[in-house]
mmCIF file of C-alpha atoms in Angstrom:
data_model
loop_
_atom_site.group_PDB
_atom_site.id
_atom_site.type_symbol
_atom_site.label_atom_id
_atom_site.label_comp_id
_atom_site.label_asym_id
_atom_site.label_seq_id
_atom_site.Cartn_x
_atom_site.Cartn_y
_atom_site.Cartn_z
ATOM 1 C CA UNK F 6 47.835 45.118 53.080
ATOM 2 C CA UNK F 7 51.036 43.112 53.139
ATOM 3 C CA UNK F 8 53.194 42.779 49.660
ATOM 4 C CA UNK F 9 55.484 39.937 49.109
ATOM 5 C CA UNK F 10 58.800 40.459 46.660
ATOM 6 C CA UNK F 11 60.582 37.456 45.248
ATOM 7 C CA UNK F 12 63.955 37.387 43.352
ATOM 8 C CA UNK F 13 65.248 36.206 41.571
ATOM 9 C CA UNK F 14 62.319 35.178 39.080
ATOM 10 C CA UNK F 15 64.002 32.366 36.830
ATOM 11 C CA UNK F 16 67.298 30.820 38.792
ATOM 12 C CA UNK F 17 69.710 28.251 36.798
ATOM 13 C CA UNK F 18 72.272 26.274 38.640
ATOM 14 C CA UNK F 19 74.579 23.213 38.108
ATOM 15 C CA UNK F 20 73.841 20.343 40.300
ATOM 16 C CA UNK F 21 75.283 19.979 43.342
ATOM 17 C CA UNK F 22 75.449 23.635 43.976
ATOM 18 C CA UNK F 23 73.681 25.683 46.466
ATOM 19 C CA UNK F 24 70.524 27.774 45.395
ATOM 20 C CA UNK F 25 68.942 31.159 47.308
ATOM 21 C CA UNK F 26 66.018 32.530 46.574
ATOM 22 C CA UNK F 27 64.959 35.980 48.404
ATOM 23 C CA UNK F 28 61.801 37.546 49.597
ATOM 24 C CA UNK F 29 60.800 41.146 51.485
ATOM 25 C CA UNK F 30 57.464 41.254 52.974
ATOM 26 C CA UNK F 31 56.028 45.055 54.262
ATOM 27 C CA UNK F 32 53.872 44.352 57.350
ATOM 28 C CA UNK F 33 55.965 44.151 60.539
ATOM 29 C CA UNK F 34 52.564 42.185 61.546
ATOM 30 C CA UNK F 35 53.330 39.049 59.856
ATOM 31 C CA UNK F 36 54.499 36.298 61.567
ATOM 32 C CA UNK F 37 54.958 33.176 59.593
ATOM 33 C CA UNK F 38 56.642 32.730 56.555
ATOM 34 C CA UNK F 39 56.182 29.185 54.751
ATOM 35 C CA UNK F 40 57.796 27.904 51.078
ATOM 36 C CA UNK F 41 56.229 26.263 48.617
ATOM 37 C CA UNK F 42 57.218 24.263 45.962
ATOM 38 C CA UNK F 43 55.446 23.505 43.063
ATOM 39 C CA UNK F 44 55.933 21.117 40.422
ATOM 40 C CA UNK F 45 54.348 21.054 36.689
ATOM 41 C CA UNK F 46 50.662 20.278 37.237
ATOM 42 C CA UNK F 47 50.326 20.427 40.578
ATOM 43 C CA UNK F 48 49.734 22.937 43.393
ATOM 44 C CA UNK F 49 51.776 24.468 45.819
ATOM 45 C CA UNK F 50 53.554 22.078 48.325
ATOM 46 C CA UNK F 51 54.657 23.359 51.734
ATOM 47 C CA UNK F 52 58.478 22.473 52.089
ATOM 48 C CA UNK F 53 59.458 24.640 55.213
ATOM 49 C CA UNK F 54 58.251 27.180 57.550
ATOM 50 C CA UNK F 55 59.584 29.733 60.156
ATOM 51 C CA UNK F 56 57.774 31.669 62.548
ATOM 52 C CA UNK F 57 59.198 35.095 63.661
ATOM 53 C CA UNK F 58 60.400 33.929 66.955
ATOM 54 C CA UNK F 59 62.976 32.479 65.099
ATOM 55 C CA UNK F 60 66.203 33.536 62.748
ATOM 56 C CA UNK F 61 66.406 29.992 60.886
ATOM 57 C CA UNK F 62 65.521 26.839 60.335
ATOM 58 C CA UNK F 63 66.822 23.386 58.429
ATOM 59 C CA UNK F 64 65.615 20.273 57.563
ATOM 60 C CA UNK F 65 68.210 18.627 55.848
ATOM 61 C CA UNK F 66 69.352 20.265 52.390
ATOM 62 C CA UNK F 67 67.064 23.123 52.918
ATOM 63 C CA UNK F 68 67.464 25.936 55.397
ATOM 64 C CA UNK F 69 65.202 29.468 55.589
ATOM 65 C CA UNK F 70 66.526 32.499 57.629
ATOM 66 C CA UNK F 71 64.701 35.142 58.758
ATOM 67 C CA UNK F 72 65.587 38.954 59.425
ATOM 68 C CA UNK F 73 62.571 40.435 61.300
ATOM 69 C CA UNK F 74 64.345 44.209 61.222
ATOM 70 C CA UNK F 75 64.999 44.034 57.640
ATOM 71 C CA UNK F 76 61.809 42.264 56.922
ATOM 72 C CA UNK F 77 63.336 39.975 54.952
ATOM 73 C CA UNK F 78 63.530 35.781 54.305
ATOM 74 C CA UNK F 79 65.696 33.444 52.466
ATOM 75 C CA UNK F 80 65.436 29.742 51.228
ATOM 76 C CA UNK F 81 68.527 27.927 50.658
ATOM 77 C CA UNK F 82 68.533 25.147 48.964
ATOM 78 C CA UNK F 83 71.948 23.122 49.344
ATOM 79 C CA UNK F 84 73.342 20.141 47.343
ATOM 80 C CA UNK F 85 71.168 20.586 44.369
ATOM 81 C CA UNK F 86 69.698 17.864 42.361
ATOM 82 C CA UNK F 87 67.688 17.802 39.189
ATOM 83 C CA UNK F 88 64.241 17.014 41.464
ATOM 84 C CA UNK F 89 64.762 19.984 42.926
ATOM 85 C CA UNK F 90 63.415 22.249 39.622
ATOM 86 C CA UNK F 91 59.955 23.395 40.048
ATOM 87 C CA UNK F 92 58.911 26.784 40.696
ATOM 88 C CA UNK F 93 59.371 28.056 44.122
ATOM 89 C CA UNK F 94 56.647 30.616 46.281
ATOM 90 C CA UNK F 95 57.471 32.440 49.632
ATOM 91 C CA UNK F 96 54.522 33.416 51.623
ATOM 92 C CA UNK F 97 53.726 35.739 54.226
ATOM 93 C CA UNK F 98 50.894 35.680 57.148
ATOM 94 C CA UNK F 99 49.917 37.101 60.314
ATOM 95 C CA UNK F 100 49.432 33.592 60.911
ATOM 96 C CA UNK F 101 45.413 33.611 61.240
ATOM 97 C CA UNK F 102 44.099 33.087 57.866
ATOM 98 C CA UNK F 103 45.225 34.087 54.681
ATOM 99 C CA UNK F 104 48.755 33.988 52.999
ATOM 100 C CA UNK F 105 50.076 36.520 50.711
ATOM 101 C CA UNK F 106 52.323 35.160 48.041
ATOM 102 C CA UNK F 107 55.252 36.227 46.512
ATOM 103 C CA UNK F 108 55.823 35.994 42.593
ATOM 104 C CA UNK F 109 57.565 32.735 42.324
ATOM 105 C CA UNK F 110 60.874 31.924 41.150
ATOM 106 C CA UNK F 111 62.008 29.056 38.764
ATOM 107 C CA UNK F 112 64.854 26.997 39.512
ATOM 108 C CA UNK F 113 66.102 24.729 36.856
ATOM 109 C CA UNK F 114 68.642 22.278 38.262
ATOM 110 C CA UNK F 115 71.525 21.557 35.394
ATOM 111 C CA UNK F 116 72.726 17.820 35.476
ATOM 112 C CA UNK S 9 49.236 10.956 52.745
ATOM 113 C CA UNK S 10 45.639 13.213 52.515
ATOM 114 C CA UNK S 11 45.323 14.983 49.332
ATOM 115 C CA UNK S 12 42.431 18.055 48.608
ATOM 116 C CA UNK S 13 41.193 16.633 45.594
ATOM 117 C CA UNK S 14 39.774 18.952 43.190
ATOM 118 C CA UNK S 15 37.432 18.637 39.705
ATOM 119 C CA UNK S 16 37.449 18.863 37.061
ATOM 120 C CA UNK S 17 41.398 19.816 36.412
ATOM 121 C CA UNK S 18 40.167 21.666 33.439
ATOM 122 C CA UNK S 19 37.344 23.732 32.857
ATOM 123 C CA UNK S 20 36.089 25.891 29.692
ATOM 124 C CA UNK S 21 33.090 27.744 29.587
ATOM 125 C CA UNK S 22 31.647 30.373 27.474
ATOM 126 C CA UNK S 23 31.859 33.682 29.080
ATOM 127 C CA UNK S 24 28.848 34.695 30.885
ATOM 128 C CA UNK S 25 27.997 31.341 32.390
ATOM 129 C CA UNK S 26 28.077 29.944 35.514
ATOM 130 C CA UNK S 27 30.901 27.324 37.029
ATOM 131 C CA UNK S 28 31.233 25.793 39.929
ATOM 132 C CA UNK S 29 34.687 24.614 41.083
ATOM 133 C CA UNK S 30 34.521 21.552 43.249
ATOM 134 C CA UNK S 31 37.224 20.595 46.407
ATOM 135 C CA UNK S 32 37.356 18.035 48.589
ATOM 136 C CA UNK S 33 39.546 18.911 51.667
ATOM 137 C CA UNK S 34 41.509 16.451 53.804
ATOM 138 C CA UNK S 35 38.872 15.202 56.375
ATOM 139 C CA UNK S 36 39.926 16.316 59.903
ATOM 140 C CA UNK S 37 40.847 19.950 58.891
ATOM 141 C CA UNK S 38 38.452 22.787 59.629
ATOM 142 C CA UNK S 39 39.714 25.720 57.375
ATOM 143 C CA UNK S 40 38.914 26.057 53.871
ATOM 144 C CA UNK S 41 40.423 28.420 51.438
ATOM 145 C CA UNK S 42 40.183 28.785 47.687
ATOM 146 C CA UNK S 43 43.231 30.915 45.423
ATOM 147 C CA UNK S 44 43.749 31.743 42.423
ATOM 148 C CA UNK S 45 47.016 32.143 39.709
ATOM 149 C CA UNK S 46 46.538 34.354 36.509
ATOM 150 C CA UNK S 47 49.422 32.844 34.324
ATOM 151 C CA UNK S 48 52.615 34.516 34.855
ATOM 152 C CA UNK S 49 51.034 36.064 37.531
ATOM 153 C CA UNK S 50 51.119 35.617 41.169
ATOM 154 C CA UNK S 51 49.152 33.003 43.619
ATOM 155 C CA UNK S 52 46.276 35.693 44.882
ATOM 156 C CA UNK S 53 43.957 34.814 47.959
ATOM 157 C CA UNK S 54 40.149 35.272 47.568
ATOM 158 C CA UNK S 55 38.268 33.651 50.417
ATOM 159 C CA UNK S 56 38.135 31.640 53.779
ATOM 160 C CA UNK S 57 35.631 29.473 55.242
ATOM 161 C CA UNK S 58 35.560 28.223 58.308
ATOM 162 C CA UNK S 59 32.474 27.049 61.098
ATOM 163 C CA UNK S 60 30.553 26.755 58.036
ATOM 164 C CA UNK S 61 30.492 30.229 57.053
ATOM 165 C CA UNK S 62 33.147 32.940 55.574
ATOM 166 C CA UNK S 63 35.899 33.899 57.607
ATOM 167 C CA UNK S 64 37.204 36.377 55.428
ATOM 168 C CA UNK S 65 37.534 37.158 51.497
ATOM 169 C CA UNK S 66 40.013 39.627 49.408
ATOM 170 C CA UNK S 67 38.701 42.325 47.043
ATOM 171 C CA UNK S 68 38.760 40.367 44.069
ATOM 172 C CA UNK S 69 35.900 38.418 45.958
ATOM 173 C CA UNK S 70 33.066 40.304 45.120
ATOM 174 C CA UNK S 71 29.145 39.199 44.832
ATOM 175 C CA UNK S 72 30.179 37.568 41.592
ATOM 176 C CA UNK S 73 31.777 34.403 43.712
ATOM 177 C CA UNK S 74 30.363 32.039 46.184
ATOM 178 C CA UNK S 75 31.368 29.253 48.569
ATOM 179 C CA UNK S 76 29.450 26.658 49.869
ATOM 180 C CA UNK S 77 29.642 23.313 51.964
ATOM 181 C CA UNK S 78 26.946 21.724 50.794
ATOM 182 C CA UNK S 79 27.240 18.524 52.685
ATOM 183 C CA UNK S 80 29.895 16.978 54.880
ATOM 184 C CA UNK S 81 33.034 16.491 52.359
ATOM 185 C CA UNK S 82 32.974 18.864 49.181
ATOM 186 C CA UNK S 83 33.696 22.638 49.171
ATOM 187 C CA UNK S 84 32.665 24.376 46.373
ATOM 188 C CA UNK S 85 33.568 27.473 44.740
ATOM 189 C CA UNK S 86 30.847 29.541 42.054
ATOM 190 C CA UNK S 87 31.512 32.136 40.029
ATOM 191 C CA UNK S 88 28.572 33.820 38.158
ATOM 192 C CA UNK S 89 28.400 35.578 34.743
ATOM 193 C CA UNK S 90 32.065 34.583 34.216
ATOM 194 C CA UNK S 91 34.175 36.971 32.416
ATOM 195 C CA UNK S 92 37.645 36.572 29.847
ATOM 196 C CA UNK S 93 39.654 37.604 33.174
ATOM 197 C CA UNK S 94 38.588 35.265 35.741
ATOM 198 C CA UNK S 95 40.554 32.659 33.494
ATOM 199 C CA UNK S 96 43.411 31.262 35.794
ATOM 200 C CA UNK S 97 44.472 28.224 38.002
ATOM 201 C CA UNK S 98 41.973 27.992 40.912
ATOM 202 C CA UNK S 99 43.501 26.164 44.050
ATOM 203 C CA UNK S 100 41.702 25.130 46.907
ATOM 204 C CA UNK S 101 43.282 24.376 50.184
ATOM 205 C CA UNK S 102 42.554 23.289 53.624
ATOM 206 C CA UNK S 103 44.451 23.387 57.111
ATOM 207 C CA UNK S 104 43.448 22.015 60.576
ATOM 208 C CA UNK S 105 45.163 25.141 62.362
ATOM 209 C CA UNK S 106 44.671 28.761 60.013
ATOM 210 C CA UNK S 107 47.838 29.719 57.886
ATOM 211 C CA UNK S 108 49.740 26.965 58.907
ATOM 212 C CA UNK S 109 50.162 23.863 57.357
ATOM 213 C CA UNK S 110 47.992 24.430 54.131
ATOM 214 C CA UNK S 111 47.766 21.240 51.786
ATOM 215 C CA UNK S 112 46.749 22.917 48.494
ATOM 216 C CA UNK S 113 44.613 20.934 45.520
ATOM 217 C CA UNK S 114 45.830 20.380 41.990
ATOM 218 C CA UNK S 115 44.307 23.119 40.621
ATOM 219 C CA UNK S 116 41.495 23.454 38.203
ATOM 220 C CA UNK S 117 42.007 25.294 35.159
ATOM 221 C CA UNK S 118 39.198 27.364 34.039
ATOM 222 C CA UNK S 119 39.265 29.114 30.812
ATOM 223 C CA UNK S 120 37.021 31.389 30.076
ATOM 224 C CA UNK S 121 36.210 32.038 26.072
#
């Protein structure tokens, strides 16, 4: 079955600076790669997606690449602000059913 | 904006007994799912229901859990005989299109003691 990897695990930046978290995933199969963010208490909100037809995608301060040969994803977060700590999940699917998750990493934004 | 509302947020039983998890997912969409998160540990699929009946389940889904729909809004999850390790954050989720787009619950968190 597919295995998602996610690094860094805790992340600590000032604000205003840029953030990266990275994932691998092992099955060439999968084809969509969502980002969740989740805050204390709650569960897992979907902040971007990318599907393998494409190497990136932005919506404003937050951009994901892609790199289908080194099956491999990004999310970069830019212009960081204190909102933006939670913990943050990369996901893998063959895009029918059921998402495989990475291990999460925590970004604390530093005012 | 829809939410998948779930209940209770907190659950603790004594092990061996029975629980069932309660969800209900946004209106229009026509795939359930439930997860669960062992602390520390990561966010781990164990079924999918769609068409009213199970579209596919993980391992970990064994005869001790069940789904049902039981009428037109709520999708439940049971788990019988409950054991010290099914403890963890139990999210359900729904979608209108598979993978894509899931709106996860809040989470219930079941302790098992």
């Amino acid at each position: 079955g597919e295995n998602v990897e996610q690094h860094p695990s805790t992340l600590s930046v000032q604000e205003g600076d840029s953030a990266v978290i990275k994932c691998t995933y092992s099955d060439s199969a999968s084809n969509y790669f969502p980002w969740y963010k989740q805050e204390l208490g709650k569960g897992p909100q979907l902040i971007i997606d990318i599907r393998s037809n494409v190497g990136e995608k932005k919506d404003q301060r937050i951009a994901v690449t892609l790199n289908k040969t080194a099956k491999h994803f990004s999310l970069h977060i830019t212009e960081t602000q204190p909102e933006d700590s939670a913990v943050y999940f990369c996901a893998a699917s063959r895009g029918a059913n059921n998402l495989f998750f990475g291990t999460g990493t925590r970004l604390t934004v530093i005012p | 904006e829809p939410e998948v509302t779930q209940t209770p947020s907190h659950q603790v039983t004594q092990m061996g007994q029975e629980v069932i998890l309660r969800c209900v997912p946004i209106s229009n969409h026509l795939y359930f799912y439930w997860y669960r998160q062992i602390l520390g540990q990561k966010v781990e699929f164990l079924v999918s229901f769609y068409n009213n009946e199970i579209s596919e389940k993980s391992e970990i889904f064994d005869d001790q859990f069940s789904v049902e729909r039981p009428d037109g809004s709520n999708f439940t999850l049971k788990i019988r005989s409950t054991k010290l390790e099914d403890s963890a954050m139990y999210f359900c989720a729904s979608s209108e299109s598979g993978a894509e787009g899931y709106t996860f619950g809040s989470g219930t968190r079941l302790t098992v003691v």
